[in-house]
Coordinates of C-alpha atoms and ligand atoms in Angstrom, one line a residue:
X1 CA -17.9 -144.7 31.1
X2 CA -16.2 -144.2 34.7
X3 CA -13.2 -140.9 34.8
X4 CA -15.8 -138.7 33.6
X5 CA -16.6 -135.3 35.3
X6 CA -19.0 -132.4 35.3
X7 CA -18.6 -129.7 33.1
X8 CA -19.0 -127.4 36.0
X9 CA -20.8 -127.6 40.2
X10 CA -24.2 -128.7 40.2
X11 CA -26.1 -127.4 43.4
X12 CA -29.4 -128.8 45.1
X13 CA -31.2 -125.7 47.2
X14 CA -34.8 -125.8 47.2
X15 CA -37.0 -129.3 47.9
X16 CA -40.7 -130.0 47.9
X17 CA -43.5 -132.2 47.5
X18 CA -47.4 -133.0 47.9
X19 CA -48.3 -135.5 50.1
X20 CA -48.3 -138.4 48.1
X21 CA -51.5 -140.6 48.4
X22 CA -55.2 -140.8 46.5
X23 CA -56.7 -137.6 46.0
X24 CA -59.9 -138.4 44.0
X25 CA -60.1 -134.1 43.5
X26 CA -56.7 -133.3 42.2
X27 CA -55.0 -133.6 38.8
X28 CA -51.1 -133.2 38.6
X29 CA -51.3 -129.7 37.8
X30 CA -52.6 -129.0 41.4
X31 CA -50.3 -131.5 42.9
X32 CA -47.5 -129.8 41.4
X33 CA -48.4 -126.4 42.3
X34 CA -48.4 -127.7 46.0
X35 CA -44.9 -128.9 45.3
X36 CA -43.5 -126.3 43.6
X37 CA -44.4 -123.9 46.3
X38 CA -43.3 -125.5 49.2
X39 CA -39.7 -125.9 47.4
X40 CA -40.0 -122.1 46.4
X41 CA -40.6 -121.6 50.6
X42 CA -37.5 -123.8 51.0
X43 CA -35.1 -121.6 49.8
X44 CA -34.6 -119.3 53.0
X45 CA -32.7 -116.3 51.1
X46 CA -35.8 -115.6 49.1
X47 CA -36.5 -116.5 45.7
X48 CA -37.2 -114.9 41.9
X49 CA -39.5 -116.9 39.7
X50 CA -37.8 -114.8 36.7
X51 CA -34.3 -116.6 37.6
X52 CA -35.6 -119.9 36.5
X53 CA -34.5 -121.1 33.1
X54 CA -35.4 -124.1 32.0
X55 CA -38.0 -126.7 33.5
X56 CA -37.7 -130.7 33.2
X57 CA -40.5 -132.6 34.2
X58 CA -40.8 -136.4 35.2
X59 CA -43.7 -138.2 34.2
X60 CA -44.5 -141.7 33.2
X61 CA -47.5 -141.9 31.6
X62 CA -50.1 -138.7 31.9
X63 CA -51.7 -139.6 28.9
X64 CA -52.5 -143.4 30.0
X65 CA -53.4 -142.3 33.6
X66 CA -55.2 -139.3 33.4
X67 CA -55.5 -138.4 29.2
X68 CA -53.3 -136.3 29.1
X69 CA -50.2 -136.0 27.2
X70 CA -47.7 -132.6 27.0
X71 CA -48.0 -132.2 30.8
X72 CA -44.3 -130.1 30.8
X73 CA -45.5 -127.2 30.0
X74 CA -48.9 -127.4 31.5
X75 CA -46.9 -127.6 35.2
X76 CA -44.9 -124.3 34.0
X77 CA -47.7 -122.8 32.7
X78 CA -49.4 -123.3 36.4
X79 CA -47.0 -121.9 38.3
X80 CA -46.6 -118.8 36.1
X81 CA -43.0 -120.3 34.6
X82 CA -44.3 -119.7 30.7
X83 CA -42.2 -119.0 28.5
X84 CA -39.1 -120.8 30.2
X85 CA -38.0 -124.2 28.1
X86 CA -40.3 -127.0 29.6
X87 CA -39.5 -130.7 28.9
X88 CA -41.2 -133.7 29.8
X89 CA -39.0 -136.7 30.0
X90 CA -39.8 -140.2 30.6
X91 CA -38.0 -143.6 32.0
X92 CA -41.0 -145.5 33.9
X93 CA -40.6 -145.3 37.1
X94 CA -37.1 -143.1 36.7
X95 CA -38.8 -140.6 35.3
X96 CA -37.9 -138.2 38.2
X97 CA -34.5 -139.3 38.4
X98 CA -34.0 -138.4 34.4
X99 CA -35.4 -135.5 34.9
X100 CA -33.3 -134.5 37.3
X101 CA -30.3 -135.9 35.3
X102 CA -31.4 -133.3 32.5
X103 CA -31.1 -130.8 34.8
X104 CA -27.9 -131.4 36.6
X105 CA -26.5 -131.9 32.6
X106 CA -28.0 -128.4 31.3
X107 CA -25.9 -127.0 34.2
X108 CA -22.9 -128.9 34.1
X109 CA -22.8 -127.8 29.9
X110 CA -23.0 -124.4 31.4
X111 CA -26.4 -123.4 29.0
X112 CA -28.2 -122.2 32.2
X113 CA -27.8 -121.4 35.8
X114 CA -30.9 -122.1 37.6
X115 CA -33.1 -125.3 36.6
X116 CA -36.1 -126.1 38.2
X117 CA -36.6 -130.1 37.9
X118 CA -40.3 -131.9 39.1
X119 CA -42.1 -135.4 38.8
X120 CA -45.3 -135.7 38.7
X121 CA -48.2 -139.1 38.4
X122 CA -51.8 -139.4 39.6
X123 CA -52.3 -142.9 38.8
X124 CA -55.5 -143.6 41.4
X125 CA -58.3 -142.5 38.7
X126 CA -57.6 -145.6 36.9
X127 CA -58.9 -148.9 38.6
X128 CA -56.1 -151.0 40.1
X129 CA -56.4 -153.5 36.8
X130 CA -56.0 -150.1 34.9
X131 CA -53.3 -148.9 36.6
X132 CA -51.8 -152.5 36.2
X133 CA -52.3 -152.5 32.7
X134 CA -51.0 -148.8 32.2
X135 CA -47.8 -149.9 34.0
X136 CA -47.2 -152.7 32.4
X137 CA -46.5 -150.5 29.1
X138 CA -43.3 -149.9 31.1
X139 CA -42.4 -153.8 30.8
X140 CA -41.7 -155.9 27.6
X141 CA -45.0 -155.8 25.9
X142 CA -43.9 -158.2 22.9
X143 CA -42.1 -160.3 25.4
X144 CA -43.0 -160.4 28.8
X145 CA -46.6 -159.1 29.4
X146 CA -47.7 -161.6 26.3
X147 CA -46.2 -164.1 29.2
X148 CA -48.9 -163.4 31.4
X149 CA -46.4 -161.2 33.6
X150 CA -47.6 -157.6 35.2
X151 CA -45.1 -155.9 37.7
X152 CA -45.8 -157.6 40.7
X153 CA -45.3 -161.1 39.1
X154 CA -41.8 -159.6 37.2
X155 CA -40.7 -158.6 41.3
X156 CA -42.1 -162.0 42.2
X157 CA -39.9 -163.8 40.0
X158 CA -37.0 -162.1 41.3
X159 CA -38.3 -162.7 44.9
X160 CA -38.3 -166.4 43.6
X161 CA -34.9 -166.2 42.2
X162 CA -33.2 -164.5 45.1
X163 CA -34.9 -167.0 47.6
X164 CA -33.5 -170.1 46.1
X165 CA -29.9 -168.7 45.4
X166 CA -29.7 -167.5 48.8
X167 CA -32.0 -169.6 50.9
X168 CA -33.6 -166.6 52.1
X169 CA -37.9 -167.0 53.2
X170 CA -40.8 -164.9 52.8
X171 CA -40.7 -164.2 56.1
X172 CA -37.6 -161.6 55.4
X173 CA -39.6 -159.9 53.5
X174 CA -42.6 -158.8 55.7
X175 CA -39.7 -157.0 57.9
X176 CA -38.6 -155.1 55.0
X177 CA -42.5 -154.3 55.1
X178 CA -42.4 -153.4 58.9
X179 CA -39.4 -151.5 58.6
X180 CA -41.0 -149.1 56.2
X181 CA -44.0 -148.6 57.7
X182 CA -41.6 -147.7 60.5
X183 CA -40.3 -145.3 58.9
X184 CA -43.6 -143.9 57.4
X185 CA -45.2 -143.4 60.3
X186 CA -42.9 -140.4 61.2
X187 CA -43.2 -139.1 57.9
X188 CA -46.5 -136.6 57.1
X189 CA -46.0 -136.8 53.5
X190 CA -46.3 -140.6 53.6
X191 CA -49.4 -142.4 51.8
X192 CA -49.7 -144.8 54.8
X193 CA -48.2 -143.3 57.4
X194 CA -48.7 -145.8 59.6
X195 CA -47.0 -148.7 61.7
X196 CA -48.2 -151.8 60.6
X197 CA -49.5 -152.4 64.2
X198 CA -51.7 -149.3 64.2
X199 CA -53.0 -150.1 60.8
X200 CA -53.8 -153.8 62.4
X201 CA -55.2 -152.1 66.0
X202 CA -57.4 -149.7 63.6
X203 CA -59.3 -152.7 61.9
X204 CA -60.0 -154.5 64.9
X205 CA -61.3 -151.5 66.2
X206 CA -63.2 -150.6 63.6
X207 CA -64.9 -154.5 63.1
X208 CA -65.6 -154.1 67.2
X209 CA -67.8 -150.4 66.0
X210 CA -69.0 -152.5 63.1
X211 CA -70.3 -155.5 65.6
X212 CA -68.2 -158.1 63.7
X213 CA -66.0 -160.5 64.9
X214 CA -62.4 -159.1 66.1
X215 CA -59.4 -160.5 64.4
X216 CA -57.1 -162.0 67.5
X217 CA -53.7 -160.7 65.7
X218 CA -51.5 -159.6 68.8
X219 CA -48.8 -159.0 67.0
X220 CA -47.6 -157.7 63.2
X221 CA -46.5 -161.0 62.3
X222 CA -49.7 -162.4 63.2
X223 CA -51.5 -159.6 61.0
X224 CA -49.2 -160.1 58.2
X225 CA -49.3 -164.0 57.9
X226 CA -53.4 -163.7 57.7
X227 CA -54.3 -164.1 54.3
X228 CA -57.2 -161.9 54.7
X229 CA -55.1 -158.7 55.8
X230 CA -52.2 -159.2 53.9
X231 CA -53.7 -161.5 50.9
X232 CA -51.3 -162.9 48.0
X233 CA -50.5 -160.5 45.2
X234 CA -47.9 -162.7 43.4
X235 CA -46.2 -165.6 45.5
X236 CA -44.0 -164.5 47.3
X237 CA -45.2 -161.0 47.5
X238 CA -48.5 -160.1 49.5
X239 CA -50.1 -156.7 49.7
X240 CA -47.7 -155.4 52.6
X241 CA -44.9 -156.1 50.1
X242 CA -46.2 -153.8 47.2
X243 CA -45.7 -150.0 47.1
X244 CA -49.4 -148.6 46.5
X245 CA -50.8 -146.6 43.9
X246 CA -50.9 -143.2 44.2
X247 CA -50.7 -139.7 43.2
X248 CA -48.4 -136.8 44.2
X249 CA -46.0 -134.6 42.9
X250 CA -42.4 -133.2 43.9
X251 CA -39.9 -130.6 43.1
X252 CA -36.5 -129.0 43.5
X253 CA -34.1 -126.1 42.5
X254 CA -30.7 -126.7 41.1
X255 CA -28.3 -124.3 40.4
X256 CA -25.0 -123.1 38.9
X257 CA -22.5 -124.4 42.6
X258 CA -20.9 -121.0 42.3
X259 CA -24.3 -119.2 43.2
X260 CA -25.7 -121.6 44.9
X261 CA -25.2 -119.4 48.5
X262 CA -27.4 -116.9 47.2
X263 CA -30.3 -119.3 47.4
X264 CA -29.9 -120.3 51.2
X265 CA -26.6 -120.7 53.7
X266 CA -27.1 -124.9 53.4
X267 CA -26.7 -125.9 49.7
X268 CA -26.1 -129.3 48.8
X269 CA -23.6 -130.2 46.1
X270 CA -24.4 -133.0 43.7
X271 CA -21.2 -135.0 43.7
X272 CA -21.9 -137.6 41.6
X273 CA -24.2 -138.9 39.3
X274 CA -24.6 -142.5 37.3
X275 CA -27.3 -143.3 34.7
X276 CA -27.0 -146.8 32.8
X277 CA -29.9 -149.0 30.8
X278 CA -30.3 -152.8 30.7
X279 CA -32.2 -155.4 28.4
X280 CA -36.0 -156.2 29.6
X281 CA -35.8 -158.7 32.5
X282 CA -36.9 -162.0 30.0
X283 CA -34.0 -161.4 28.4
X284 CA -31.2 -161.2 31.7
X285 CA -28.5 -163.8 32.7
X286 CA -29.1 -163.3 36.1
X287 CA -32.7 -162.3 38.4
X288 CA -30.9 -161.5 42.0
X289 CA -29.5 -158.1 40.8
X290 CA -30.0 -154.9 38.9
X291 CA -27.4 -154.6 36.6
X292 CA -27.9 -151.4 35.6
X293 CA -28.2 -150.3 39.0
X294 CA -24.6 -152.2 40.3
X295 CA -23.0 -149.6 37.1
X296 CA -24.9 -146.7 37.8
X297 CA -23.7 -147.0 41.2
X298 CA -19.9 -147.7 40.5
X299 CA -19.8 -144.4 38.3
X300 CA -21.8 -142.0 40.7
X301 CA -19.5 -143.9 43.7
X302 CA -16.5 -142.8 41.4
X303 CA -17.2 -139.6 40.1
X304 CA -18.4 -138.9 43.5
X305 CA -14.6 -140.3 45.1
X306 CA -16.9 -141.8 47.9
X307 CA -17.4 -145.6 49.3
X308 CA -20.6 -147.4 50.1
X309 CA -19.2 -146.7 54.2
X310 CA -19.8 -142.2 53.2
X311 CA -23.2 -142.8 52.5
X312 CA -24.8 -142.0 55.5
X313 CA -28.6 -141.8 53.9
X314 CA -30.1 -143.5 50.9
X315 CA -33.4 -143.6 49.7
X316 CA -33.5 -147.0 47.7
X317 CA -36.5 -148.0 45.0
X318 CA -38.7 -150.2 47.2
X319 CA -41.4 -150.8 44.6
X320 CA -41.5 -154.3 46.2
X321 CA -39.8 -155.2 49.2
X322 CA -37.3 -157.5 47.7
X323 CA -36.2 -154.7 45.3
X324 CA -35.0 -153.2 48.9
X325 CA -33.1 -156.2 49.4
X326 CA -31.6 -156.2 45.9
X327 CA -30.8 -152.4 46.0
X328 CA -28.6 -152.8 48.9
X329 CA -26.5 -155.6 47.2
X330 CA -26.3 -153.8 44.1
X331 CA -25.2 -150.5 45.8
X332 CA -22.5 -152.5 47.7
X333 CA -24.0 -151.9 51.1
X334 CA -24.1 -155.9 51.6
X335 CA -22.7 -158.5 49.5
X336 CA -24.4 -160.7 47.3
X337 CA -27.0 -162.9 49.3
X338 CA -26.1 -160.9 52.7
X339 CA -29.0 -158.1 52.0
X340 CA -31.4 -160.7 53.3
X341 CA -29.6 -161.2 56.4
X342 CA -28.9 -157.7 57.1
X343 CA -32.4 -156.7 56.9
X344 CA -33.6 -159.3 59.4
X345 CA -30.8 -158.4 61.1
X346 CA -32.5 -154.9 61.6
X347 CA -29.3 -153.0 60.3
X348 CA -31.4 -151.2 58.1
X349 CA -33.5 -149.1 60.5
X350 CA -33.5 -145.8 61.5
X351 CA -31.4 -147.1 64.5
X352 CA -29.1 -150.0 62.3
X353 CA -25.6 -149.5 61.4
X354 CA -27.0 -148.6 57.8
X355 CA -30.1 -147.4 57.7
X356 CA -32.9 -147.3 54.2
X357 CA -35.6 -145.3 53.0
X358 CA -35.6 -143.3 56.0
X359 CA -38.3 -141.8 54.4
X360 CA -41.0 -144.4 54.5
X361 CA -39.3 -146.2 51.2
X362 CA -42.1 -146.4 48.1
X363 CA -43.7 -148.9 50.0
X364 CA -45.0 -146.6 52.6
X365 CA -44.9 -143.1 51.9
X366 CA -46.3 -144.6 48.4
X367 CA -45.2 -144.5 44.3
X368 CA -46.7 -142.2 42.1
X369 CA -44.0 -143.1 39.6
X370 CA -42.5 -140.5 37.6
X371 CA -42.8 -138.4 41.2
X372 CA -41.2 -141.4 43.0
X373 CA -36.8 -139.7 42.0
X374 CA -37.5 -136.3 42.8
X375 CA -39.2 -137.5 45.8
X376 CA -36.3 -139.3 46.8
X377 CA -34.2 -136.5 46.5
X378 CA -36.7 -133.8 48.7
X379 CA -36.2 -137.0 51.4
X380 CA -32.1 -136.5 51.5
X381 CA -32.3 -132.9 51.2
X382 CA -34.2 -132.9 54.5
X383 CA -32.2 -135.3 55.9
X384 CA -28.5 -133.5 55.1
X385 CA -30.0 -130.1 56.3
X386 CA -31.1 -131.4 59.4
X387 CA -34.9 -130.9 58.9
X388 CA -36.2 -134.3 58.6
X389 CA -38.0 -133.8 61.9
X390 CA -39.3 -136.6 63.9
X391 CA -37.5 -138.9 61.3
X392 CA -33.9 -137.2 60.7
X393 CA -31.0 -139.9 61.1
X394 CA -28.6 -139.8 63.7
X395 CA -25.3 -138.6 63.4
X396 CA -25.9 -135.4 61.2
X397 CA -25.1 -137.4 58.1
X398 CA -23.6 -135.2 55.4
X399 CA -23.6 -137.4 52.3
X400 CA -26.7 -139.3 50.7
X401 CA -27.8 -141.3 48.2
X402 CA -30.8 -141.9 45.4
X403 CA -31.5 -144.8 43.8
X404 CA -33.9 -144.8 41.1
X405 CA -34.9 -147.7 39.1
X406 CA -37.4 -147.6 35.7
X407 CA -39.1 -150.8 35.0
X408 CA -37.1 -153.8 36.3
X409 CA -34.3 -152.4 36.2
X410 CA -34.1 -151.2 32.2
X411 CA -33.4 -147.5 33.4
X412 CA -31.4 -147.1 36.8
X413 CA -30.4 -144.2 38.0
X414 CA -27.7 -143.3 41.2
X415 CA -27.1 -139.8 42.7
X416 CA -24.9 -138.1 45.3
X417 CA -25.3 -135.5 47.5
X418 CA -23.0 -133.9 50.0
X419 CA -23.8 -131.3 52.2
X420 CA -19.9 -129.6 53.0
Ligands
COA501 N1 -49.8 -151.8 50.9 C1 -50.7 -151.8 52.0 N2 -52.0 -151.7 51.9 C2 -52.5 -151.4 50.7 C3 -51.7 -151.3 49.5 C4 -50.3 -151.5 49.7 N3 -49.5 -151.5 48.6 N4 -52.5 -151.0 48.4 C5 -53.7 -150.9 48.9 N5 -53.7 -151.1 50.2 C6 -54.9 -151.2 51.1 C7 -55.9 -150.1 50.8 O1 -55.7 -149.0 51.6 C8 -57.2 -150.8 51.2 O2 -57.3 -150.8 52.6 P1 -58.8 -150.6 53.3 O3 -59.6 -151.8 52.8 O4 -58.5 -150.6 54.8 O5 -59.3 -149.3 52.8 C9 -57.0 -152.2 50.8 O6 -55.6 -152.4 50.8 C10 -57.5 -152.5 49.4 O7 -57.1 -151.5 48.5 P2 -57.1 -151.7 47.0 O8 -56.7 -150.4 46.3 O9 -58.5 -152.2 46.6 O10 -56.0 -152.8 46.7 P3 -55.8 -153.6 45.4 O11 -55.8 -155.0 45.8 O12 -56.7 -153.1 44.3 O13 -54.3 -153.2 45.0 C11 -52.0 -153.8 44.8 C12 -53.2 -153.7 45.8 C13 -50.8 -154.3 45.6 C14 -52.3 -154.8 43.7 C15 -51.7 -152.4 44.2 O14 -51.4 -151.5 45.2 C16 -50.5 -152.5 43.2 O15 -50.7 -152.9 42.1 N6 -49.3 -152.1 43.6 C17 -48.1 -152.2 42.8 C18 -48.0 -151.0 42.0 C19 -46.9 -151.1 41.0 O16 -46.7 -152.1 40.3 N7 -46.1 -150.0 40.8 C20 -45.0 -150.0 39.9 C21 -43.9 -150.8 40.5 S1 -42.6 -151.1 39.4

């Protein structure tokens, strides 16, 4: 399905989001209404709810996380959108990303100009079990979770897999981990925004107040190879390599291209866009790739006419931090088995030849899944615009990259943006 082209210019001009994180006093509808409105106050030539024509909402699974099902209209409803089309759509943890693809389609067809597109989860009133559970409805439930598998243990076997191909250690992984946090730390929306050394300085400090015995970690490594701070989730994978749970919300405006400058001076144009699916992981030939996400890349990189060397941001989908790895490899950033070596290689940091999930990654700046796309998307607007604060990348970069995966890589979706 490569060749093909948008009907028409698809252009990205508003961008918000909550802070993601656990807010025990806020439902999605308030989340959203915090998103919504700081997109509405990123549009610097002003902005006219009535323009708005159609909504499409991301969400995974309101009903399982919070009882409530039919949440697209409820966000419109809250921010005074009613009676403008509002559609929920759902891909696991792409739920954002095919919302988003909804909305760059009803533009591209030419049925509307102006399409607001959201995510939205708030997944921390379950338990941890429950939100385990209530995510594992987004794996094989006839096949895999029967197996005893939940989504760490799915990432875990592809951690396995990927370490005995490629000979790589679990001690990769923990920089992945590090790197994020990195990144987080310089990022206000981030659920731990935090270096992994302040979060390890914090608890000694807070067992010295407490009168207990301090932990001698001097460094992160140290803190991260103690079973007690960073305990075992699913072999490989310990805590530190696990995107939390969480709640937030996020949000942008997409218009018609050929109005997009009456909206602000710096719109971004959506240059290419690649959705593909994939059987349930039980059922693959191979663990040490995404599929789905290797052909969703090829036709966004094509219809796009860019390389892997354009991309100058990307925010990849670090549920775990070997899905980092594996994202890189897929998106032809590193090839096969080098992903490893390039992240222990630090090229991936703010500072490396090809930096990742500038913004904090999932792992850090956290996962409230059907938010997780658009929130990927709010990160490279910032960072195109030149607005990323503390954390914007070097260099100006002018084209970026989402990557978006549902599940184990079932649903994968790959966008482009270029600011011109
Ligand atoms: N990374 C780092 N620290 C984390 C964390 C994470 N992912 N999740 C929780 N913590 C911290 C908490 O802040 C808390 O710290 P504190 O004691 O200083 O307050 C501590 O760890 C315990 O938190 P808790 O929520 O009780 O952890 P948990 O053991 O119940 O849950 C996981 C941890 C990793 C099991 C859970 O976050 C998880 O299931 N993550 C994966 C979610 C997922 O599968 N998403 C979909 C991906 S496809």
């Amino acid at each position: 399905m490569t060749g093909r082209r948008l009907g028409r210019g698809v252009a990205l001009v508003g961008a918000g989001m909550s802070k993601f994180g656990a807010f025990p006093g806020k439902n999605t509808r308030e989340l959203f209404v915090e998103a919504y409105q700081e997109m509405t106050a990123s549009l610097d030539k002003g902005f006219d709810p009535a323009a708005v024509e159609a909504a499409y909402i991301g969400n995974f699974s309101s009903e399982l996380f919070e009882g409530q099902g039919h949440t697209a209209p409820i966000m419109t409803d809250w921010v005074g959108l009613t009676p403008v089309p509002a559609t929920r759509v759902e891909g696991a943890c792409a739920s954002g990303s095919l919302a988003l693809r909804q909305g760059i389609l009803a533009i591209a067809s030419g049925l509307y100009d102006v399409v607001l597109v959201g995510g939205i989860e708030k997944m921390t009133g379950l338990t941890t079990d429950g939100a385990t559970d209530a995510l594992a409805t987004a794996a094989d439930v006839t096949y895999e979770i029967p197996a005893g598998f939940t989504f760490p243990g799915m990432y875990a076997a592809i951690a396995t897999a990927y370490m005995h191909e490629y000979g790589m250690t679990p001690e990769t992984l923990l920089q992945v981990g590090i790197k994020n946090h990195e990144h987080g730390a310089l990022n206000p929306k981030a659920q731990f925004g935090q270096r992994i050394s302040a979060i390890m300085e914090a608890r000694k400090a807070s067992a010295a107040r407490k009168g207990k015995p301090v932990p001698t970690w001097v460094t992160e490594l140290d803190f991260l190879h103690d079973p007690a701070a960073n305990p075992q989730i699913a072999w490989p994978l310990r805590l530190f390599d696990c995107s939390p749970v969480s709640d937030g919300a996020a949000s942008v405006l997409l218009v018609s291209e050929d109005i997009a400058r009456h909206y602000t001076d710096a719109p971004l144009h959506l240059i290419g866009t690649g959705q593909a699916s994939d059987t349930a992981l039980h059922g693959r030939s191979t663990l040490t790739s995404l599929p789905a996400a290797k052909r969703a890349g090829q036709i966004a990189y094509e219809m796009a006419g860019v390389t892997p060397a354009d991309i100058r941001a990307v925010e990849v989908h670090d549920c775990f931090t070997i899905a980092e790895i594996v994202a890189t490899e897929d998106l032809d950033f590193f090839k096969p088995g080098e992903g490893w070596k390039a992240a222990e290689d630090g090229l991936t940091t703010r500072g490396g030849a090809r930096p990742v999930n500038s913004s904090g990654g999932l792992k850090s700046k956290g996962h409230p899944v059907g938010a997780s796309g658009v929130g990927q998307v709010v990160e490279i607007f910032h960072q195109l615009r030149g607005s990323a604060g503390e954390r914007q990348l070097p260099g100006a970069p002018n084209i970026g990259m989402t990557h978006n995966v549902g599940g184990t890589g079932q649903t994968c979706v790959v966008n482009i943006f270029e600011r011109r």
